[in-house]
JSON list of C-alpha atoms in Angstrom, two decimals:
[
{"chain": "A", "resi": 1, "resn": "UNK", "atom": "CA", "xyz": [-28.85, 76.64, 59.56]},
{"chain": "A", "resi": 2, "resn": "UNK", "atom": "CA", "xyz": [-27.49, 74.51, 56.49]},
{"chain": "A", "resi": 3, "resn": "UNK", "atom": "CA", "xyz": [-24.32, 72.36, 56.72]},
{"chain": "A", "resi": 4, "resn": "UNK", "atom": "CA", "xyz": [-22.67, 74.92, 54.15]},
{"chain": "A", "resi": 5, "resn": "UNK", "atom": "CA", "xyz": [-23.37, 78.19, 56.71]},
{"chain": "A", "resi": 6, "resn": "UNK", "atom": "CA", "xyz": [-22.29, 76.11, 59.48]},
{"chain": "A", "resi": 7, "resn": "UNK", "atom": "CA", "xyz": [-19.14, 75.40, 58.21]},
{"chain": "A", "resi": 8, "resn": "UNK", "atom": "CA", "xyz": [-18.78, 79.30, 56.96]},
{"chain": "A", "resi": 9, "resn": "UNK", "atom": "CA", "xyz": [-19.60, 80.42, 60.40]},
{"chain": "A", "resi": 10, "resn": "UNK", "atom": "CA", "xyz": [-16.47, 78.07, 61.60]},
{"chain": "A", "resi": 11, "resn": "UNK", "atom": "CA", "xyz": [-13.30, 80.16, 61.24]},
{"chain": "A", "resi": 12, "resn": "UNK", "atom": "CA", "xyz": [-11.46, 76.65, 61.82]},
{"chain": "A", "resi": 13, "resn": "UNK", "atom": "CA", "xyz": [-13.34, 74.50, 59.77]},
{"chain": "A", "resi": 14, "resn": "UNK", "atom": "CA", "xyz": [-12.05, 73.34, 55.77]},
{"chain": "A", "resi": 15, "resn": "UNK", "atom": "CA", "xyz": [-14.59, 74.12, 53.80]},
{"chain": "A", "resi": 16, "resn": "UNK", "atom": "CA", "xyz": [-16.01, 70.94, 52.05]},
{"chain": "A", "resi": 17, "resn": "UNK", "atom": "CA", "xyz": [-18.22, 72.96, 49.18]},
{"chain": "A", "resi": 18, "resn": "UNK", "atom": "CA", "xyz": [-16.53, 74.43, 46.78]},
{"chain": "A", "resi": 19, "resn": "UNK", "atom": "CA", "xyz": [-18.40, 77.74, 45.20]},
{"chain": "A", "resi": 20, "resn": "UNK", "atom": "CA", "xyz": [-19.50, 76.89, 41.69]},
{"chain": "A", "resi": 21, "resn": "UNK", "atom": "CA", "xyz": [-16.77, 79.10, 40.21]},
{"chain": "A", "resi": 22, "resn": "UNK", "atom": "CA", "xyz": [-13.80, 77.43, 42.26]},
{"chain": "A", "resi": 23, "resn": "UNK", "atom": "CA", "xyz": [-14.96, 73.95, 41.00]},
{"chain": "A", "resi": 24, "resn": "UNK", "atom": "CA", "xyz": [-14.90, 74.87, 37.68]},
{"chain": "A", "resi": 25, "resn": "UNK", "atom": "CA", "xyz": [-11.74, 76.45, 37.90]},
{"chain": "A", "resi": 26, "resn": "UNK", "atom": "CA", "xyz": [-10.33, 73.42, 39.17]},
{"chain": "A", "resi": 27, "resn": "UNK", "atom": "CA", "xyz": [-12.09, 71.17, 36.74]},
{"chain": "A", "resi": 28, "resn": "UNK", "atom": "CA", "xyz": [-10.75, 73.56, 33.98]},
{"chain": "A", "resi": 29, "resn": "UNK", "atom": "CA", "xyz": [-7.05, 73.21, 35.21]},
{"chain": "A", "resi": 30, "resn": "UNK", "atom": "CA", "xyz": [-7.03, 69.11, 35.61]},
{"chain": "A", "resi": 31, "resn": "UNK", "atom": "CA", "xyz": [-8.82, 69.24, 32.06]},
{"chain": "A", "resi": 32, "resn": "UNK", "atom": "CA", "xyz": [-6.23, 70.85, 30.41]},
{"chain": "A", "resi": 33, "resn": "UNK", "atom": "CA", "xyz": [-3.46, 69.18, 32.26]},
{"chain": "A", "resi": 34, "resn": "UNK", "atom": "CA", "xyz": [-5.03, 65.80, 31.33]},
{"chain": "A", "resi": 35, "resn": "UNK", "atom": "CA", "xyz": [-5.61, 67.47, 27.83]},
{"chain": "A", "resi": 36, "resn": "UNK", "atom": "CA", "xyz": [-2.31, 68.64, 26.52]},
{"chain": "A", "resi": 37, "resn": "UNK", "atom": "CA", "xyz": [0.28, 65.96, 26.17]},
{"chain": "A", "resi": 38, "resn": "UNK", "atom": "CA", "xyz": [4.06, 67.62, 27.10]},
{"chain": "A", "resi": 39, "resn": "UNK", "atom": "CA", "xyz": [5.42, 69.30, 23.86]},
{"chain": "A", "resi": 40, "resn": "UNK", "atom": "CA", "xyz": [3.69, 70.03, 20.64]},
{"chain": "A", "resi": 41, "resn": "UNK", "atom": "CA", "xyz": [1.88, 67.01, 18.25]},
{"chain": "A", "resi": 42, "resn": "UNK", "atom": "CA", "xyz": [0.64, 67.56, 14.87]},
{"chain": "A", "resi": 43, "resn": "UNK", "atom": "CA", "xyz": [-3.51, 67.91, 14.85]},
{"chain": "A", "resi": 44, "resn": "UNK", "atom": "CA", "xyz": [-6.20, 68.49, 12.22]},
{"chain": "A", "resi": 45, "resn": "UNK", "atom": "CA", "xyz": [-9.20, 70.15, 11.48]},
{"chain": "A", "resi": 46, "resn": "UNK", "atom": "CA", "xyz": [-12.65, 68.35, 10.28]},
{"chain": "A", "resi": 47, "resn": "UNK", "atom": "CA", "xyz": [-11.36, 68.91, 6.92]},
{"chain": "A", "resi": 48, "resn": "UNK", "atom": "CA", "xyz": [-8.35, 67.21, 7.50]},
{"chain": "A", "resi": 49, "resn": "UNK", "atom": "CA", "xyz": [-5.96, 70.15, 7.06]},
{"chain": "A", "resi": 50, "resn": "UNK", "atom": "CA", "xyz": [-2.76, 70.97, 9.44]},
{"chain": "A", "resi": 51, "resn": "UNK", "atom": "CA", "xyz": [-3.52, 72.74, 12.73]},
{"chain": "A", "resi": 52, "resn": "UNK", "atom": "CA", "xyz": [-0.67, 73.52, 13.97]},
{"chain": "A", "resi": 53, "resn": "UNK", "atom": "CA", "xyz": [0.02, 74.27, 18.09]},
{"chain": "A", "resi": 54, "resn": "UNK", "atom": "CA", "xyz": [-3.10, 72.68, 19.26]},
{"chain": "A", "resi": 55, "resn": "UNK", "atom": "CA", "xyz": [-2.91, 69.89, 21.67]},
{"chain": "A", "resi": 56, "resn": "UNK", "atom": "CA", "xyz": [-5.82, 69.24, 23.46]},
{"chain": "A", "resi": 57, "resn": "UNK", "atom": "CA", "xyz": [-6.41, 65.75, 23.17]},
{"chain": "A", "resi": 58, "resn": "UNK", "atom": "CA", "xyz": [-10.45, 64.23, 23.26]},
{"chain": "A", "resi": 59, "resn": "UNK", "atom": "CA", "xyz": [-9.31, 60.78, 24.59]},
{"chain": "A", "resi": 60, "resn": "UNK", "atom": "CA", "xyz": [-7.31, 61.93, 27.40]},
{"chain": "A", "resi": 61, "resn": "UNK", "atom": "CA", "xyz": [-10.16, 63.49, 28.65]},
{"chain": "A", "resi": 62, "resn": "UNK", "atom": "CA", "xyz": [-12.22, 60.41, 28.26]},
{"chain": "A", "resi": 63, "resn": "UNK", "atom": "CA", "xyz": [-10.22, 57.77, 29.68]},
{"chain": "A", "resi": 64, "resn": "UNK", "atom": "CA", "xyz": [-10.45, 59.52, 33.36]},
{"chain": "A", "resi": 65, "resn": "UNK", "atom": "CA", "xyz": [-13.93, 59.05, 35.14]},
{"chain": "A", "resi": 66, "resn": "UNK", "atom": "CA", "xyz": [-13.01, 61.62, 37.94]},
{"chain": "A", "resi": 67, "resn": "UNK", "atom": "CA", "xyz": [-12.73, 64.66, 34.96]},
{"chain": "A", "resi": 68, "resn": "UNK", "atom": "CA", "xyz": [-15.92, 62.91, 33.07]},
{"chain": "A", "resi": 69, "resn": "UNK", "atom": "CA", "xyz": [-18.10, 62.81, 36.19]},
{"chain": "A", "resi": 70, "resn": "UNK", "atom": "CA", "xyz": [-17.26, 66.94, 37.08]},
{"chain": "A", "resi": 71, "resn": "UNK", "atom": "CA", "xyz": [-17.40, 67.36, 33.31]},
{"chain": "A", "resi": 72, "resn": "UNK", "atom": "CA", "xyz": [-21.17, 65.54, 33.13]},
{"chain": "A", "resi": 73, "resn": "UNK", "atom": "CA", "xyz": [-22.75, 68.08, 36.30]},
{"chain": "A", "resi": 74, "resn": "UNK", "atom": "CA", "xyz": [-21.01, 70.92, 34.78]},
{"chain": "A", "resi": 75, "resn": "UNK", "atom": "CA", "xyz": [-22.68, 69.72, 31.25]},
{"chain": "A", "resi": 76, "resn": "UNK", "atom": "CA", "xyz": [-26.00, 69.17, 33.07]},
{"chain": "A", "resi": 77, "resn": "UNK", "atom": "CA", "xyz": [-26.26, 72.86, 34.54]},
{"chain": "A", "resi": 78, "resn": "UNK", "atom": "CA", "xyz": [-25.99, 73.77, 30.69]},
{"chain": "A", "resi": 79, "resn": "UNK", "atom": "CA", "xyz": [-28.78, 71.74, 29.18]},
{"chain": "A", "resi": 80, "resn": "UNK", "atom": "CA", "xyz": [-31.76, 73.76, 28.00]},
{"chain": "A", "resi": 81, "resn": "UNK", "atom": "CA", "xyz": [-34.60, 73.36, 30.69]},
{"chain": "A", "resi": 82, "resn": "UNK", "atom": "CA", "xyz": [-37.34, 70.87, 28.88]},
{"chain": "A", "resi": 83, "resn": "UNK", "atom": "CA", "xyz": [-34.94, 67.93, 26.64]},
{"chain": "A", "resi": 84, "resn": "UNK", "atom": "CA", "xyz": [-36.13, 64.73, 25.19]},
{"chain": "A", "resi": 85, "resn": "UNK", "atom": "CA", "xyz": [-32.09, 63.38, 23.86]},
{"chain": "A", "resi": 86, "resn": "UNK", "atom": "CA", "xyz": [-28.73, 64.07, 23.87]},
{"chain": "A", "resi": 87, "resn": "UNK", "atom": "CA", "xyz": [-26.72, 63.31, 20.73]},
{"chain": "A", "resi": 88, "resn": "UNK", "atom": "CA", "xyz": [-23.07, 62.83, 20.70]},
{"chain": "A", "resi": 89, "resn": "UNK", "atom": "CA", "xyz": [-21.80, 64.82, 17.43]},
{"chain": "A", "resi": 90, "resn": "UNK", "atom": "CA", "xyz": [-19.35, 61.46, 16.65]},
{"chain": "A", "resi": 91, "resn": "UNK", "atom": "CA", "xyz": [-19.04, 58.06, 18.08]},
{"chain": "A", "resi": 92, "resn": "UNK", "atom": "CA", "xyz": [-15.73, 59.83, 19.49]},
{"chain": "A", "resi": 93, "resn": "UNK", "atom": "CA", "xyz": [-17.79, 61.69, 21.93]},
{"chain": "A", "resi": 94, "resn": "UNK", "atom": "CA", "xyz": [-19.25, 58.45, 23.37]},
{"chain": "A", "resi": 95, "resn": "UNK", "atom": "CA", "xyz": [-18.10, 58.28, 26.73]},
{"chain": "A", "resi": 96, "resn": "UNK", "atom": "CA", "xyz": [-19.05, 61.94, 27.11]},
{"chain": "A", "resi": 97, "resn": "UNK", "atom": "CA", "xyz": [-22.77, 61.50, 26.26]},
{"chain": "A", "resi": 98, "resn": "UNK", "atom": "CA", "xyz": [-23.25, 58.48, 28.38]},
{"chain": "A", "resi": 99, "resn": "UNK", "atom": "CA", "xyz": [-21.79, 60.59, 31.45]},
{"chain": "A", "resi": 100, "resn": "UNK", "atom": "CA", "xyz": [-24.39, 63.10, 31.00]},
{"chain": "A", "resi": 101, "resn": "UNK", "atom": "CA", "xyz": [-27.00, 60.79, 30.23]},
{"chain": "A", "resi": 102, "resn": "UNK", "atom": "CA", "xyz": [-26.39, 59.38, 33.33]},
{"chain": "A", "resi": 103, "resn": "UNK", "atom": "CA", "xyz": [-26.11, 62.22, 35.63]},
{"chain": "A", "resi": 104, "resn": "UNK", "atom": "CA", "xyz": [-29.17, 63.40, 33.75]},
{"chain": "A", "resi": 105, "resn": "UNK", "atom": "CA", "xyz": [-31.20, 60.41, 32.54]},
{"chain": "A", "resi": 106, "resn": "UNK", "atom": "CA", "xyz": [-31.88, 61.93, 29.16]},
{"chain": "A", "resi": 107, "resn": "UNK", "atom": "CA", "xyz": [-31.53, 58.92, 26.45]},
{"chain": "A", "resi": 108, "resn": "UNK", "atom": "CA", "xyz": [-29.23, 59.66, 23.44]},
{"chain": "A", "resi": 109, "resn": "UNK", "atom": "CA", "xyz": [-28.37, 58.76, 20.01]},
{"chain": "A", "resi": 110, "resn": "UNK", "atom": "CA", "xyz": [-24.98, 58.94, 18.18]},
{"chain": "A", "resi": 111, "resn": "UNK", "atom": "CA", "xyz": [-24.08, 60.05, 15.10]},
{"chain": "A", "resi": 112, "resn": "UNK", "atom": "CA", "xyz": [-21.56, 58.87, 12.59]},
{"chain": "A", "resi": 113, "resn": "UNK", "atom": "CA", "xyz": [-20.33, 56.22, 10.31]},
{"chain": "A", "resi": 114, "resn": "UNK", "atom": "CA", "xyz": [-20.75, 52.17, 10.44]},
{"chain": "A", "resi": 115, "resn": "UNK", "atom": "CA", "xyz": [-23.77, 50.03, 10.18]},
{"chain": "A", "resi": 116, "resn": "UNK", "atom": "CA", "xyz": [-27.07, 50.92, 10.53]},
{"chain": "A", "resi": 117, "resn": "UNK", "atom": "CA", "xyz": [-26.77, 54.36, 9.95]},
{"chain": "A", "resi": 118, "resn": "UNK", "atom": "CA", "xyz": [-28.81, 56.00, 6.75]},
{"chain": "A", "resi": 119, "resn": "UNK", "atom": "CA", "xyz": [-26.27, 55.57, 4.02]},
{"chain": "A", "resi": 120, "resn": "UNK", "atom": "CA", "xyz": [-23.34, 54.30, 6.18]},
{"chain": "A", "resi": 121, "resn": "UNK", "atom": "CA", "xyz": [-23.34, 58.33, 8.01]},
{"chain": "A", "resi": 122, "resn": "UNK", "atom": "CA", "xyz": [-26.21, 58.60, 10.27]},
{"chain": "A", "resi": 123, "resn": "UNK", "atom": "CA", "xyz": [-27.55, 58.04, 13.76]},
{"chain": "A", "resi": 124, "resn": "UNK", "atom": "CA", "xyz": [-27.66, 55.24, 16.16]},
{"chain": "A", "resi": 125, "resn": "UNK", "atom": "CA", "xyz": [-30.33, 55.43, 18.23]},
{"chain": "A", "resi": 126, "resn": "UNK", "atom": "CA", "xyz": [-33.76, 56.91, 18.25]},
{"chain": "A", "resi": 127, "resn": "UNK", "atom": "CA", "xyz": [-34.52, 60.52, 17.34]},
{"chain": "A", "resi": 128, "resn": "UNK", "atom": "CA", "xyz": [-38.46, 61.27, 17.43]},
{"chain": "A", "resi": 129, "resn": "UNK", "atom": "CA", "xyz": [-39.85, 63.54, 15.60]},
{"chain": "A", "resi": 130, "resn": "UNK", "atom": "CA", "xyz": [-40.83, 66.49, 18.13]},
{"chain": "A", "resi": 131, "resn": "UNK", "atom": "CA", "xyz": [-38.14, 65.89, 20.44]},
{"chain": "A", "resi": 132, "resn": "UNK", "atom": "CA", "xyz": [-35.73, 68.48, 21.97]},
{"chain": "A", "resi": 133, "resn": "UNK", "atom": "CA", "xyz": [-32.39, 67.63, 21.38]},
{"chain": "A", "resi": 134, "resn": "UNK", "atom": "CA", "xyz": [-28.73, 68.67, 22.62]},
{"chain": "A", "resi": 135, "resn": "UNK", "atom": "CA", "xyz": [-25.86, 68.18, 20.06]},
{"chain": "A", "resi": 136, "resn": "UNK", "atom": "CA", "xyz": [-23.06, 67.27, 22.60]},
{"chain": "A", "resi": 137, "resn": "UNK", "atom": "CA", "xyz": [-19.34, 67.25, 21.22]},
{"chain": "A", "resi": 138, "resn": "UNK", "atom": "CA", "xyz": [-15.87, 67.08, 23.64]},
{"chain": "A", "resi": 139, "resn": "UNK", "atom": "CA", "xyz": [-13.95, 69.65, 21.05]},
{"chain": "A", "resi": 140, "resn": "UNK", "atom": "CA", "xyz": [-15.04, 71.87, 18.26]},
{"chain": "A", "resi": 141, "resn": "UNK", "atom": "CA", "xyz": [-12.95, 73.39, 15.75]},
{"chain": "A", "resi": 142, "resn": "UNK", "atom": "CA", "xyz": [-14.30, 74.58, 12.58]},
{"chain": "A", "resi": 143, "resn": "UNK", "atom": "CA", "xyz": [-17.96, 73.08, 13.96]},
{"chain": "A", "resi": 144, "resn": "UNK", "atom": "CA", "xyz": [-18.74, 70.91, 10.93]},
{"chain": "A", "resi": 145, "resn": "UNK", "atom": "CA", "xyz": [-19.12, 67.50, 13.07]},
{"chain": "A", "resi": 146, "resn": "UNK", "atom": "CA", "xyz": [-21.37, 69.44, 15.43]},
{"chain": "A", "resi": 147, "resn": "UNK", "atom": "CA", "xyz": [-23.37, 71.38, 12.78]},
{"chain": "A", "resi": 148, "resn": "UNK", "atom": "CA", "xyz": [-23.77, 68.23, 10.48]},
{"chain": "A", "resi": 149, "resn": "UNK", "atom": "CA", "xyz": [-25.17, 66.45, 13.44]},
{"chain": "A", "resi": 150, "resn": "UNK", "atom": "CA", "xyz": [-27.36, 68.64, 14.18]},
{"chain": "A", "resi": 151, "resn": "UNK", "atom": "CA", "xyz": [-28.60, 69.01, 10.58]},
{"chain": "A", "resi": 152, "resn": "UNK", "atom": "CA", "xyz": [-28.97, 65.17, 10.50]},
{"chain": "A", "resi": 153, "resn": "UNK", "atom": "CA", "xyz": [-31.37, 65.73, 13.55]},
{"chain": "A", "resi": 154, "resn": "UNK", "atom": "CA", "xyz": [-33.16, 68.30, 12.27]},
{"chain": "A", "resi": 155, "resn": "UNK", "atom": "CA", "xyz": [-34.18, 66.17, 8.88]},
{"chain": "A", "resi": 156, "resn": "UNK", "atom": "CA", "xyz": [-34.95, 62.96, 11.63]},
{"chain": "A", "resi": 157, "resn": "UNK", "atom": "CA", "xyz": [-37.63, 66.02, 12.54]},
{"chain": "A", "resi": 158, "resn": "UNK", "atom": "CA", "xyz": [-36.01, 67.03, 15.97]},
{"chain": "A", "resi": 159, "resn": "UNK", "atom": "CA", "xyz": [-35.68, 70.77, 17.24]},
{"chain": "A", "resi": 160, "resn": "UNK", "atom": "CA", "xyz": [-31.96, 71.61, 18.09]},
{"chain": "A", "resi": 161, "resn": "UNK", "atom": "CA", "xyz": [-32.44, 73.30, 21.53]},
{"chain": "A", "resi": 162, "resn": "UNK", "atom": "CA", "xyz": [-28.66, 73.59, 21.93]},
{"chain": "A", "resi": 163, "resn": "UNK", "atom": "CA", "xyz": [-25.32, 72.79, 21.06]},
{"chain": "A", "resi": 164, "resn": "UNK", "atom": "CA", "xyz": [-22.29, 72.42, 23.60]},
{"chain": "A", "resi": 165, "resn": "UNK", "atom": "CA", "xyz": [-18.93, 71.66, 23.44]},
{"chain": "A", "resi": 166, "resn": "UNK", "atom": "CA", "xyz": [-16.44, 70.76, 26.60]},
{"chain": "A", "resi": 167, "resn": "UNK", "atom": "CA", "xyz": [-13.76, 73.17, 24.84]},
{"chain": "A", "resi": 168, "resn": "UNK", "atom": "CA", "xyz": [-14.12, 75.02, 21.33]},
{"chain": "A", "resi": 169, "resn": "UNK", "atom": "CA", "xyz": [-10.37, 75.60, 19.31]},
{"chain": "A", "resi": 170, "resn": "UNK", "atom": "CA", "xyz": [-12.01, 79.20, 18.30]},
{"chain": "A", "resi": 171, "resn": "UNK", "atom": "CA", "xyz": [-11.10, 78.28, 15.14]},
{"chain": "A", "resi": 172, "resn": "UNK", "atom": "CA", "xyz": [-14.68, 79.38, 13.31]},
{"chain": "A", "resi": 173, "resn": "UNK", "atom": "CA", "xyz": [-17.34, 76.54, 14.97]},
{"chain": "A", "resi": 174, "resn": "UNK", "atom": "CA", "xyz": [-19.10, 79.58, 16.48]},
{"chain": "A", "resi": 175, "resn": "UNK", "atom": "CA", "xyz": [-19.48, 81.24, 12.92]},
{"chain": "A", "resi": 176, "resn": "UNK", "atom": "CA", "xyz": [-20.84, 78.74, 11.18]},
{"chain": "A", "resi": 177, "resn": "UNK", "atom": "CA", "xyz": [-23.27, 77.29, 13.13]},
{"chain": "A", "resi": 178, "resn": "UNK", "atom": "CA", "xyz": [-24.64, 80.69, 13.81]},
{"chain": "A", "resi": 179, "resn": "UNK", "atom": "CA", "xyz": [-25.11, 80.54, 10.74]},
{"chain": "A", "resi": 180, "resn": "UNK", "atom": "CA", "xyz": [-27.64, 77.73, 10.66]},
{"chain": "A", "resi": 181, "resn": "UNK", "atom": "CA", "xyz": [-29.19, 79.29, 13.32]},
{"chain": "A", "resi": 182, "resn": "UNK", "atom": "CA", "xyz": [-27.19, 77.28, 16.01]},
{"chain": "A", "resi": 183, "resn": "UNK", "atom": "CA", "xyz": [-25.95, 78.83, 19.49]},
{"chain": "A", "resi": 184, "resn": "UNK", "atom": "CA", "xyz": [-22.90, 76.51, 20.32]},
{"chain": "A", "resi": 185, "resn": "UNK", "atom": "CA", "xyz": [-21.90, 77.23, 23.87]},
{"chain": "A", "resi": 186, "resn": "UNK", "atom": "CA", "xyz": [-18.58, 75.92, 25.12]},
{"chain": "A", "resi": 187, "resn": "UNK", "atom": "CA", "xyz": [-17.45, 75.11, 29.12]},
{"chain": "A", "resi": 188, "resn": "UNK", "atom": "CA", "xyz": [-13.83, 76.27, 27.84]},
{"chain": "A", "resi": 189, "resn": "UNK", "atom": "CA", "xyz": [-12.00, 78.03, 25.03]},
{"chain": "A", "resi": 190, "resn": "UNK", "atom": "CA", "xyz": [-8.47, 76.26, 23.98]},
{"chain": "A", "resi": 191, "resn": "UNK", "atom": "CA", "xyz": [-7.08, 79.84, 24.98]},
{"chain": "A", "resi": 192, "resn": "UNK", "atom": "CA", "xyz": [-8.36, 79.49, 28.82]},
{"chain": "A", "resi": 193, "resn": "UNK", "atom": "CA", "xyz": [-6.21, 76.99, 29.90]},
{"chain": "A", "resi": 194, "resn": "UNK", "atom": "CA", "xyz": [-4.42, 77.75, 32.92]}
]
C-alpha cells in the first residue's frame, strides 16, 4: 500500500498530498493575491495603448520563490513530451524560464533587446536548428511578445512545439497566434481569479 492510500485509509490522519486540482487551486489563489496590487493601476498593452482595470502584475509573481517553484511543476506537466529549449518571450520572463529550466533541465534562450542580439532585438542564447522549442511568457495580452518570439525562433530554424503563458488578459493573444499556426495554452485566464 502507498503512503498516499495509507493516509486515505486513516479517517484521522491530515492528508499531506494535495490532488492535482486542489494544488492548483491554491496556487491560482496565492497567484492572484500576489498578482493584483489593492486598488486599480494604469497598465498597457504590447502596443503601448491604455488597458484599463487590469492589474495583474509580472514582477510580483517573480519576486516570490514559493509561487515560482509551484508555478515551474505546474509549467513542467504542460511541456510538449520530446523538447530541446525553453525560450522566455522577454528578458521580463527571466526568472520564470530559469524555474522551469530547473525543475526540468531543458536549456533556454531569451529573447529581446540589448547586446548581442541580431540587430539589437534577438535571442540570447543558443537556438539549433532542429530543436523543439517552448515559447514561455508570465502574461499575454494581445500575444505579440509571444508570437514575435516565436517567429524569431522559427527563422533561427527551430519548430515551435508550444506556447504557454502563466495567465493570458483574453485580450486577443489566442487569435493571433492561431493565426500563425500557434496553440498558446495558459495555466490561468485574468477572469479566473478567485
Amino acid at each position: 500500500m502507498s503512503l498516499a492510500q495509507e493516509l486515505a485509509a486513516r479517517g484521522d490522519a491530515v492528508a499531506v498530498f494535495l490532488d492535482p486540482e486542489r494544488r492548483r487551486s491554491e496556487l491560482r489563489a496565492d497567484l492572484f493575491a500576489a498578482a493584483r496590487p489593492a486598488g486599480p493601476r494604469p497598465s498597457t498593452h504590447d502596443d503601448g495603448a491604455p488597458a484599463p482595470g487590469h492589474t495583474v502584475d509580472p514582477y510580483a509573481l517573480h519576486t516570490r520563490p514559493t509561487i515560482l517553484r509551484r508555478l515551474a511543476a505546474l509549467l513542467a506537466d504542460e511541456l510538449p513530451a520530446r523538447l530541446d529549449r525553453l525560450v522566455a518571450a522577454d528578458r521580463a520572463d527571466t526568472p520564470l524560464v530559469t524555474a522551469v529550466a530547473l525543475h526540468t533541465g531543458l536549456p533556454f534562450a531569451l529573447a529581446g533587446k540589448g547586446p548581442g542580439t541580431e540587430g539589437g532585438t534577438g535571442l540570447l542564447g543558443e537556438v539549433h536548428r532542429g530543436e523543439r522549442i517552448t515559447v514561455l511568457t508570465t502574461v499575454t495580452a494581445g500575444g505579440r511578445s509571444a508570437l514575435r518570439t516565436a517567429e524569431l525562433a522559427r527563422r533561427h530554424g527551430a519548430e515551435v512545439a508550444s506556447v504557454l503563458t502563466v495567465i493570458d488578459r483574453d485580450e486577443g493573444a489566442v487569435a493571433r497566434l492561431a493565426a500563425a499556426g500557434h496553440r498558446l495554452r495558459a495555466l490561468f485566464t485574468d477572469g479566473t481569479a478567485p
